[in-house]
mmCIF file of C-alpha atoms in Angstrom:
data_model
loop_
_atom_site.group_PDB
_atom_site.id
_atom_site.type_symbol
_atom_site.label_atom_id
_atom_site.label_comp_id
_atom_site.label_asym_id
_atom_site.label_seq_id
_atom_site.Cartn_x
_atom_site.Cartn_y
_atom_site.Cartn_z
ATOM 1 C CA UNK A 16 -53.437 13.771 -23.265
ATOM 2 C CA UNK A 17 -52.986 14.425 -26.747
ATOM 3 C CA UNK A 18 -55.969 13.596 -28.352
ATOM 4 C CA UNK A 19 -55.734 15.514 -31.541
ATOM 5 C CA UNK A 20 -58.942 14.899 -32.985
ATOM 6 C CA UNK A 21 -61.032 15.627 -29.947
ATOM 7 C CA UNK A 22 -59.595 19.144 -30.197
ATOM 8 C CA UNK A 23 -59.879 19.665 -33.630
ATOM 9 C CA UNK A 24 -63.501 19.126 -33.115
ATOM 10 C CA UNK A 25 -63.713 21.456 -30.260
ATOM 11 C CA UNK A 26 -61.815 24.404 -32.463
ATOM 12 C CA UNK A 27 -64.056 23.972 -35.436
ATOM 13 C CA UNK A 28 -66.955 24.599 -33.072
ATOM 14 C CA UNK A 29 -65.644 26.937 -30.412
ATOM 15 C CA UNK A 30 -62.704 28.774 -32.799
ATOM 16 C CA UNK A 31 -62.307 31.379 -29.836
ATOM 17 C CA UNK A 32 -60.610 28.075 -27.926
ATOM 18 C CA UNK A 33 -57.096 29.395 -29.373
ATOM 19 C CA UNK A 34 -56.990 32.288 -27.001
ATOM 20 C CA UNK A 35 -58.301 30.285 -24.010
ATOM 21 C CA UNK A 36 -55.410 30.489 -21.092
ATOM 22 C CA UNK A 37 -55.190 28.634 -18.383
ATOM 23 C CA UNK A 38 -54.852 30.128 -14.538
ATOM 24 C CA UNK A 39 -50.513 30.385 -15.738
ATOM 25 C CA UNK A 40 -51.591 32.230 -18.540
ATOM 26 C CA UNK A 41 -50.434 29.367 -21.031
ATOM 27 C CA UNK A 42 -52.942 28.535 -24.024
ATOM 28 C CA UNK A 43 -53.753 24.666 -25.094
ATOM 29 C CA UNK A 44 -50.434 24.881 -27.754
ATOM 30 C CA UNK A 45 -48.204 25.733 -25.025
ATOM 31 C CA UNK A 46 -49.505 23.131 -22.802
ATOM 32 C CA UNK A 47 -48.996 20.656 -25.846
ATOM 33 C CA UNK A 48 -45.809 21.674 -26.544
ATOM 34 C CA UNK A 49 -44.421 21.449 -22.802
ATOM 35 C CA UNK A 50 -45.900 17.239 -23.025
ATOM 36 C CA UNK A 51 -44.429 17.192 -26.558
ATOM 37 C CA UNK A 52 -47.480 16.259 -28.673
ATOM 38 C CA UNK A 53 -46.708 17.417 -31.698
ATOM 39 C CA UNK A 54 -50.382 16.817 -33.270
ATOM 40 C CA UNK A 55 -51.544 19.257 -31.675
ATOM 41 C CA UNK A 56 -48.302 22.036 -31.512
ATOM 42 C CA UNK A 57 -48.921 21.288 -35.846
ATOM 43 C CA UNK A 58 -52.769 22.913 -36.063
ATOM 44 C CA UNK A 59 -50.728 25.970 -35.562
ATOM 45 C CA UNK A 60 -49.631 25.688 -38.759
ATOM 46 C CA UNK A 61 -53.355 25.779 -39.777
ATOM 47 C CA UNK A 62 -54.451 28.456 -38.322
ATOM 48 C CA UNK A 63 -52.141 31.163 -40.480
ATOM 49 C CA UNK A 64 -51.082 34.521 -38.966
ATOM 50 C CA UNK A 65 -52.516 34.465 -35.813
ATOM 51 C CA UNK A 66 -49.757 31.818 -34.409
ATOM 52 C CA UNK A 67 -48.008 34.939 -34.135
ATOM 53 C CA UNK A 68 -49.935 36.336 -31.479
ATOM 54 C CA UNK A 69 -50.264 33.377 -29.859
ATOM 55 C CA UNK A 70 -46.768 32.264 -29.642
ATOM 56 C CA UNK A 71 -45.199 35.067 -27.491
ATOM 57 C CA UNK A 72 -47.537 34.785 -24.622
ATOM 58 C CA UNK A 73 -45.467 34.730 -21.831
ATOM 59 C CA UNK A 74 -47.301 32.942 -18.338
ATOM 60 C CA UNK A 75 -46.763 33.986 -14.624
ATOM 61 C CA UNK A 76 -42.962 33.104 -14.880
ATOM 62 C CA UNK A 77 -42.149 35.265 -18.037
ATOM 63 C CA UNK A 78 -41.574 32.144 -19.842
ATOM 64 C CA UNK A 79 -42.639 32.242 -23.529
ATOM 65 C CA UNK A 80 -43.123 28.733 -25.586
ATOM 66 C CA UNK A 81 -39.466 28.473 -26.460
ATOM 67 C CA UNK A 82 -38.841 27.891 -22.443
ATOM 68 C CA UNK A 83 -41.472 25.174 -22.184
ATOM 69 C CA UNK A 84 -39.883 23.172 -24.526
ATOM 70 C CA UNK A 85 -36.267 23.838 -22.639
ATOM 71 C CA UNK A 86 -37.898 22.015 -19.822
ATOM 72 C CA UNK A 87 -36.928 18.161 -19.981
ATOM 73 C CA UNK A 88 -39.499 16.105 -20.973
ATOM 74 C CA UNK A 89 -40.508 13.255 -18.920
ATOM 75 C CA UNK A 90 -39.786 10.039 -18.960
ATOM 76 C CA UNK A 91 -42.544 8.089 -20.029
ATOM 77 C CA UNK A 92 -42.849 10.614 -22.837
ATOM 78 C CA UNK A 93 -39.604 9.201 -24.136
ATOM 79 C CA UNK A 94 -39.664 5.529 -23.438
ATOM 80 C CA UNK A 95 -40.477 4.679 -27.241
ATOM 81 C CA UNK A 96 -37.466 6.324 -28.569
ATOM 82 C CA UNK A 97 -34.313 2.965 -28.296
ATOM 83 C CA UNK A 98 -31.446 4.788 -26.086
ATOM 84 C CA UNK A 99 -30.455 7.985 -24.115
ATOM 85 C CA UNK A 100 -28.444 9.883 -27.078
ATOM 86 C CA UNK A 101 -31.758 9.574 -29.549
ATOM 87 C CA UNK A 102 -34.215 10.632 -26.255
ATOM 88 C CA UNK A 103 -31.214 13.484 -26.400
ATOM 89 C CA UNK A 104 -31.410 13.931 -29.953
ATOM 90 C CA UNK A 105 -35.665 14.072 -29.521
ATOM 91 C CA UNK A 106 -35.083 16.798 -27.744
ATOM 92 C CA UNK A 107 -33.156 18.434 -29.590
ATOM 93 C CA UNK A 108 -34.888 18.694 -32.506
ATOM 94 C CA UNK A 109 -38.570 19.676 -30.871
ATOM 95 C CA UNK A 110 -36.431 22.565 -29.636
ATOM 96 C CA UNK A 111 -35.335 23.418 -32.823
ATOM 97 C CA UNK A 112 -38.606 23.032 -34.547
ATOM 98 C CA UNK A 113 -40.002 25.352 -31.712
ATOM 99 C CA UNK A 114 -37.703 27.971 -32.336
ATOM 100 C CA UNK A 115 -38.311 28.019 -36.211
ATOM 101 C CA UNK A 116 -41.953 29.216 -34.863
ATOM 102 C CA UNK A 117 -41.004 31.604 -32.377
ATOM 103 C CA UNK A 118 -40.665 35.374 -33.448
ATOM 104 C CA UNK A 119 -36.742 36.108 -33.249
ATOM 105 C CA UNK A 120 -36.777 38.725 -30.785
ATOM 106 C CA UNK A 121 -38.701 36.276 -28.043
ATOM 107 C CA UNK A 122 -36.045 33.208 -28.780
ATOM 108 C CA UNK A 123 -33.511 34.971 -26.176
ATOM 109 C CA UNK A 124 -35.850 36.253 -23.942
ATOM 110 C CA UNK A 125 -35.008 36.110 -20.318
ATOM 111 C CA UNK A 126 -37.622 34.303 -17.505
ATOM 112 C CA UNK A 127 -37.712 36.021 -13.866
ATOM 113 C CA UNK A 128 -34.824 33.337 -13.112
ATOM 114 C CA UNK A 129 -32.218 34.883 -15.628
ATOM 115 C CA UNK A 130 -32.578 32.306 -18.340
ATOM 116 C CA UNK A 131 -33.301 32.530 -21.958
ATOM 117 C CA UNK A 132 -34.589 29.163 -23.733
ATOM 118 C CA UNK A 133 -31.539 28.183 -24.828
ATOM 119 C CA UNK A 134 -29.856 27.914 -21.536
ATOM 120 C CA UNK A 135 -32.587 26.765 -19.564
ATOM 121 C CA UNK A 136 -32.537 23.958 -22.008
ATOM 122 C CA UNK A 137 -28.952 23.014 -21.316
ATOM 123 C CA UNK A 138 -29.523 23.028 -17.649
ATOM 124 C CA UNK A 139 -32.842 20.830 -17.719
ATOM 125 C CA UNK A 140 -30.661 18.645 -20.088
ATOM 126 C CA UNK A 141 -27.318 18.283 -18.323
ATOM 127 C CA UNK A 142 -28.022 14.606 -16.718
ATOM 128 C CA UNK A 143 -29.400 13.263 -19.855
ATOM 129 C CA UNK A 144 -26.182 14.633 -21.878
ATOM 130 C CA UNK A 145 -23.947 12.935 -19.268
ATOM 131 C CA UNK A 146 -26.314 9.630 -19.962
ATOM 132 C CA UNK A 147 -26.711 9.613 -23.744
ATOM 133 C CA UNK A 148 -22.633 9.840 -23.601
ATOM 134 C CA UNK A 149 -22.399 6.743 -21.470
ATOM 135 C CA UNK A 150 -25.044 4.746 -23.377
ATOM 136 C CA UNK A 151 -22.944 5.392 -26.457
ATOM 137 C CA UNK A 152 -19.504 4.478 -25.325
ATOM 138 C CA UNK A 153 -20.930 1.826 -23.981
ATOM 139 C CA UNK A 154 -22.361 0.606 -27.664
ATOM 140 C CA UNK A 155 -19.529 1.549 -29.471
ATOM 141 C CA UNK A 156 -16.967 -0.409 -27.095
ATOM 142 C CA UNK A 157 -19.366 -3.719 -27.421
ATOM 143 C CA UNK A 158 -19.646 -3.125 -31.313
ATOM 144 C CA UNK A 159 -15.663 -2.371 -31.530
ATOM 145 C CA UNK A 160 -15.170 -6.308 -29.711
ATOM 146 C CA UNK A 161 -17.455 -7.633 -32.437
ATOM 147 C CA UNK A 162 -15.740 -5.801 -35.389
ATOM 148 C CA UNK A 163 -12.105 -6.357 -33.837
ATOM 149 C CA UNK A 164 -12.714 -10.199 -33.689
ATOM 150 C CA UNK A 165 -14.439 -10.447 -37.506
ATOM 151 C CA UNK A 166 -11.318 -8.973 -38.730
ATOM 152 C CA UNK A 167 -9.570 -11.062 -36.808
ATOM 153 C CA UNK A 168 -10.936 -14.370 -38.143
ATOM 154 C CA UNK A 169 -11.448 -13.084 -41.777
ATOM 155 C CA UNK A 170 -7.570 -11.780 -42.620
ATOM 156 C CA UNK A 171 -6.210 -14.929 -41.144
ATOM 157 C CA UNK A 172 -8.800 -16.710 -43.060
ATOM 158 C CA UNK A 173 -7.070 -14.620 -45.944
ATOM 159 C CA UNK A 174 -4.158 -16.814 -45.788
ATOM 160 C CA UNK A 175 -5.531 -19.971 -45.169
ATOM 161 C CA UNK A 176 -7.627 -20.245 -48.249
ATOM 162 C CA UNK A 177 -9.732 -23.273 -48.920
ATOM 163 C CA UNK A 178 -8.309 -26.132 -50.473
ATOM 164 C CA UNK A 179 -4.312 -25.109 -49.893
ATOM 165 C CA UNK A 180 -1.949 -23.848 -52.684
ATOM 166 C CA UNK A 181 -0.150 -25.591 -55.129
ATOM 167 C CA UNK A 182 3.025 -26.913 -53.644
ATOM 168 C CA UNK A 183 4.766 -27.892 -56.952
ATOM 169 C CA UNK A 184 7.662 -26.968 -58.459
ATOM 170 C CA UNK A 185 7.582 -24.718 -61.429
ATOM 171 C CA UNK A 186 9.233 -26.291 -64.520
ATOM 172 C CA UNK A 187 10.660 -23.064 -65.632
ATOM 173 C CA UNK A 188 11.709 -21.849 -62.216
ATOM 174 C CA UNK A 189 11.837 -24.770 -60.480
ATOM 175 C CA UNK A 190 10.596 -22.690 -57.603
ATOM 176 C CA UNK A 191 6.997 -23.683 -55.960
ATOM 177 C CA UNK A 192 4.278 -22.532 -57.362
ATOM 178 C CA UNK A 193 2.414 -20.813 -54.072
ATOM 179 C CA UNK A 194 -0.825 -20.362 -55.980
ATOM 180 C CA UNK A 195 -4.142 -21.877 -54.297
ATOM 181 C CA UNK A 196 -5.430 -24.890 -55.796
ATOM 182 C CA UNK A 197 -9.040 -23.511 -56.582
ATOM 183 C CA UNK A 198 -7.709 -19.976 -57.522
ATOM 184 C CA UNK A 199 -9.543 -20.422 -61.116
ATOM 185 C CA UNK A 200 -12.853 -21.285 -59.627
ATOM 186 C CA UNK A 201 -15.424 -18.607 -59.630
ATOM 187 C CA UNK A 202 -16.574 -19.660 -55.657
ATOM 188 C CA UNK A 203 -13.202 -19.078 -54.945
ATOM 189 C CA UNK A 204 -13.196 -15.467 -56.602
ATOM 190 C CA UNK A 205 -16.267 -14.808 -54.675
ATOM 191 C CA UNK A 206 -14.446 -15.992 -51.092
ATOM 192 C CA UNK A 207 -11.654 -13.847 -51.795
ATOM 193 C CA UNK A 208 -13.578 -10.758 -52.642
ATOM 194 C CA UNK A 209 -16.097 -11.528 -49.713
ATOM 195 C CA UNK A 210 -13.203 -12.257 -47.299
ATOM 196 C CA UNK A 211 -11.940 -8.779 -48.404
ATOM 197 C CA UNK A 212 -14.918 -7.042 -48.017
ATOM 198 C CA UNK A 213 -15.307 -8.361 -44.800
ATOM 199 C CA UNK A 214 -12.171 -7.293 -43.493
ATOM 200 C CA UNK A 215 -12.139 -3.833 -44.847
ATOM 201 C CA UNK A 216 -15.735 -3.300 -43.755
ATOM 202 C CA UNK A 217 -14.925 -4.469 -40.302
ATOM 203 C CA UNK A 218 -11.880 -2.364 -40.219
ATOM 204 C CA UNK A 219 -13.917 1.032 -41.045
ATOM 205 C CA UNK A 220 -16.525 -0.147 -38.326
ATOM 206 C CA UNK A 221 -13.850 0.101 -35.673
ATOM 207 C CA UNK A 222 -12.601 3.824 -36.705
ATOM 208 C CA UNK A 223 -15.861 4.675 -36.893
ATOM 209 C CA UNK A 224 -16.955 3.849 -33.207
ATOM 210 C CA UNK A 225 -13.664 4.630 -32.267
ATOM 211 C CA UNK A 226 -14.335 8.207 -33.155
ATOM 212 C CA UNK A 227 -17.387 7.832 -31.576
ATOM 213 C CA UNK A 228 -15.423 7.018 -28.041
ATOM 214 C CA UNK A 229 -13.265 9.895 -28.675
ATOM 215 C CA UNK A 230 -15.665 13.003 -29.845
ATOM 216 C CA UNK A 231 -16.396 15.554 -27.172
ATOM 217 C CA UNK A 232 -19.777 15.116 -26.375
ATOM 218 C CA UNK A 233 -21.495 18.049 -26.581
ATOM 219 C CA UNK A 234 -25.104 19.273 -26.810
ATOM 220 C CA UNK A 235 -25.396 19.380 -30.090
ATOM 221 C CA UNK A 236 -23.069 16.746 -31.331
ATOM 222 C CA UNK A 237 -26.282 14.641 -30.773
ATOM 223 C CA UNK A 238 -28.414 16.475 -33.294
ATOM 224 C CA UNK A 239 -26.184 14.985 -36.244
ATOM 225 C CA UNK A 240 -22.834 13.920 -35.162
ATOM 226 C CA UNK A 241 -23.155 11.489 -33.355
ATOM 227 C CA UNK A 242 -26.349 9.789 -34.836
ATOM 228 C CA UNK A 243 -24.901 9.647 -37.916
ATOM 229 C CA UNK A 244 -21.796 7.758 -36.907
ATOM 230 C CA UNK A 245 -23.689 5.454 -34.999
ATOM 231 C CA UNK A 246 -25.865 4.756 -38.189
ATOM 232 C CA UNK A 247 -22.927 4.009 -40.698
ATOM 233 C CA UNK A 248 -20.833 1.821 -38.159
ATOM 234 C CA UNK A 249 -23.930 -0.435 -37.609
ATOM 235 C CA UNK A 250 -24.057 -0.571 -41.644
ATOM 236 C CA UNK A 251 -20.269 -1.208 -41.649
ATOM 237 C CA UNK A 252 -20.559 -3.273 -39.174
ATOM 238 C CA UNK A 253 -23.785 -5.816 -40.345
ATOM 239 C CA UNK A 254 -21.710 -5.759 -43.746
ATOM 240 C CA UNK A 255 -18.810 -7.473 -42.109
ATOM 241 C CA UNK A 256 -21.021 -9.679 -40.554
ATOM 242 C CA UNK A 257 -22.925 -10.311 -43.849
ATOM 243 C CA UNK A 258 -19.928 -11.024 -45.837
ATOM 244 C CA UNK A 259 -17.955 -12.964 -43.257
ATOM 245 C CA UNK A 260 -20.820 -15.608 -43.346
ATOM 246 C CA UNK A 261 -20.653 -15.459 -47.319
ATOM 247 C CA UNK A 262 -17.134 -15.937 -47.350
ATOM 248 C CA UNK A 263 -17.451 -19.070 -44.538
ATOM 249 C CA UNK A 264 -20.590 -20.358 -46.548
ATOM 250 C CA UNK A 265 -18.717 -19.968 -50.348
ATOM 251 C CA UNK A 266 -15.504 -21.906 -48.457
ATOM 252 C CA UNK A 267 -17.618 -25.079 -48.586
ATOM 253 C CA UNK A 268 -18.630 -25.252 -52.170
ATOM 254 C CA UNK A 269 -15.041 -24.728 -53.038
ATOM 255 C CA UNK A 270 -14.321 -27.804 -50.995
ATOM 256 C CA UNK A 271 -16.999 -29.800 -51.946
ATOM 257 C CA UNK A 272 -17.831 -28.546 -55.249
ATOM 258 C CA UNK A 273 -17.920 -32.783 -56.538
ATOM 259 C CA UNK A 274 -20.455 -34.329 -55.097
ATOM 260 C CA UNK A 275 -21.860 -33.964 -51.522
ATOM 261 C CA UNK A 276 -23.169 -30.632 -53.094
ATOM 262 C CA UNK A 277 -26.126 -30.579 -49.926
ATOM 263 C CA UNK A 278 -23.642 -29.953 -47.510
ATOM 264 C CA UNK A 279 -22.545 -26.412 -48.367
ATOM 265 C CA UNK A 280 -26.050 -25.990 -49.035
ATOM 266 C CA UNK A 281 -27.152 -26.900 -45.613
ATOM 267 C CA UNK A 282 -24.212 -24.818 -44.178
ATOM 268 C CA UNK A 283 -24.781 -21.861 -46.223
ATOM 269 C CA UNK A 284 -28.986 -22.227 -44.770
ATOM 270 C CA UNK A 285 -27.383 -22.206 -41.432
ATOM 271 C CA UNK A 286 -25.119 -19.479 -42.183
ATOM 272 C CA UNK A 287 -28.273 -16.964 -42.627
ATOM 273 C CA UNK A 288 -29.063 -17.184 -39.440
ATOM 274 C CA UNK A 289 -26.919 -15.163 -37.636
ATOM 275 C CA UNK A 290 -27.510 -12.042 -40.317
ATOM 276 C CA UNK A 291 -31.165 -12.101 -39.709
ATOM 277 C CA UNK A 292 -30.835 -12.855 -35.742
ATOM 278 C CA UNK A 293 -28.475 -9.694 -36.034
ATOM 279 C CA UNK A 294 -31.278 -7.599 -37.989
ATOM 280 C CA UNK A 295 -34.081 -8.466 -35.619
ATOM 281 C CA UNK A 296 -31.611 -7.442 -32.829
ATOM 282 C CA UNK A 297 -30.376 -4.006 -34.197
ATOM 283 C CA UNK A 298 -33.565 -3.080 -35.809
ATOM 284 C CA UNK A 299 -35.776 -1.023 -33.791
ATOM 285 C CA UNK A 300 -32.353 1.174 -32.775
ATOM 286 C CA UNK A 301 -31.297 1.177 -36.383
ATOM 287 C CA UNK A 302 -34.831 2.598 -37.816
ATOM 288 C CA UNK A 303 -35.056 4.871 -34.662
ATOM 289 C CA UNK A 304 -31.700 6.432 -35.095
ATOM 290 C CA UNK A 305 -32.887 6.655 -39.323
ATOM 291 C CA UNK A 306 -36.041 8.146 -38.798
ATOM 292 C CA UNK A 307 -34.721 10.533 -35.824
ATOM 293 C CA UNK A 308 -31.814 11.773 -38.578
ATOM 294 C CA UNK A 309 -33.189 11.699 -42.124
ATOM 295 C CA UNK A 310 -36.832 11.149 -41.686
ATOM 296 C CA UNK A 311 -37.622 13.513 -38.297
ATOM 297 C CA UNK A 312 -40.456 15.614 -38.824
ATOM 298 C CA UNK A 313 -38.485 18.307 -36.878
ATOM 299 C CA UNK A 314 -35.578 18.279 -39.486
#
């Protein structure tokens, strides 16, 4: 169950525990590192040297540790992680943290079946490769629809700037001026630069996914790759997002700049609400796939 203080308990009192093996010949860390609780797979860091004898032990199918955690975990052991390619990437890195602790001449070690760890790993994990690929296409073509129609909107809103240009004729010239009518106005500087942003950052949030749809999908693509393409076009994309409603909200006080001063206010208020509606959305996948990458404490 993975009560990790219960057994701590029952160590410090009965230390001969550690050797205990069940009627497969598998010890209480191999049990907890077949169910994944990692409390209890870390006292082996405690308990110094003799992890190495414990380690190898090899049960009635001559598999050692290393082919208990190539087994796929179950499902309800993986229903707090957001998506198939981080459950993928979960796995990946308890096997990799497993292996660290494994002597290296027991990590290719064969079972009675033929298999080292490694490849009884890939088998167990075949389906849930084919499924983490679909859940991410699947994100990356709905986040490539969003992206495609902010830049959409924001370089045509490029060229219809607030306020019109300046249809005179130039004295000197006597050609039309062509420059907008608020171009001096610092709100206007910050539309243009926001407008900008906005397209440029939506633009790099459609490679990005697009090279998502077109990488190759394997194993270990979701141990970094993949994660960390997924994490910078969601930050591409909420930055188009961000400064598209800037840009829309800045567009107003340009416009109404005398007098009437609460309505770009009240539209700007408004104008938040879509950026934090978008962070409560994306949140728990965006800290999962951060934590998973940069903050895992298999990494």
């Amino acid at each position: 169950m993975g009560n990790t203080k219960f057994l701590v308990e029952l160590i410090r009192q009965y230390p001969d525990l550690i050797w205990k093996v069940n009627d497969n010949n598998q010890t209480i860390f191999h049990i907890a590192v077949k169910h994944r609780h990692e409390g209890i797979y870390n006292l082996l860091y405690e308990i110094g040297a003799m992890k190495d004898l414990i380690t190898p032990l090899r049960d009635g199918h001559e598999n050692n540790m290393l082919h208990l955690v190539g087994t796929r975990a179950k499902q309800k052991q993986l229903e707090d992680v957001s998506g198939v390619a981080l459950q993928m990437q979960r796995e990946l890195l308890w096997f990799k943290e497993v292996k660290n602790m494994i002597p290296l001449s027991y990590r290719e070690r064969k079972n009675e079946d033929g298999l080292t760890p490694h490849e009884l790993f890939t088998m167990e994990h075949k389906e849930l490769v084919i499924e983490g690929e679909k859940w991410l296409k699947g994100t990356a073509n709905q986040c490539m629809v969003v992206a495609a129609l902010i830049a959409t909107i924001v370089f045509a809103a490029a060229f219809t700037v607030p306020g019109g240009y300046d249809q005179t004729n130039d004295k000197t010239t006597g050609q039309r001026n062509g420059i907008p009518v608020f171009h001096s106005k610092v709100t206007f500087i910050v539309f243009v630069v926001a407008d900008a942003i906005s397209l440029f950052a939506s633009c790099a949030s459609i490679l990005i996914f697009l090279s998502i749809l077109t990488s190759r999908y394997a194993e270990r693509d979701f141990l970094e790759s993949l994660p960390k393409k997924l994490i910078l076009g969601l930050v591409t994309l909420f930055l188009s997002i961000t400064t598209m409603t800037v840009a829309f909200g800045i567009s107003f006080f340009v416009l109404y700049h005398k007098g009437l001063l609460w309505v770009p206010i009240l539209i700007c208020v408004f104008g938040v609400l879509p950026v934090l509606l978008y962070v409560k959305l994306q949140y728990a996948l965006f800290i999962d796939v951060i934590s998973s990458t940069y903050a895992s404490r298999f990494v």
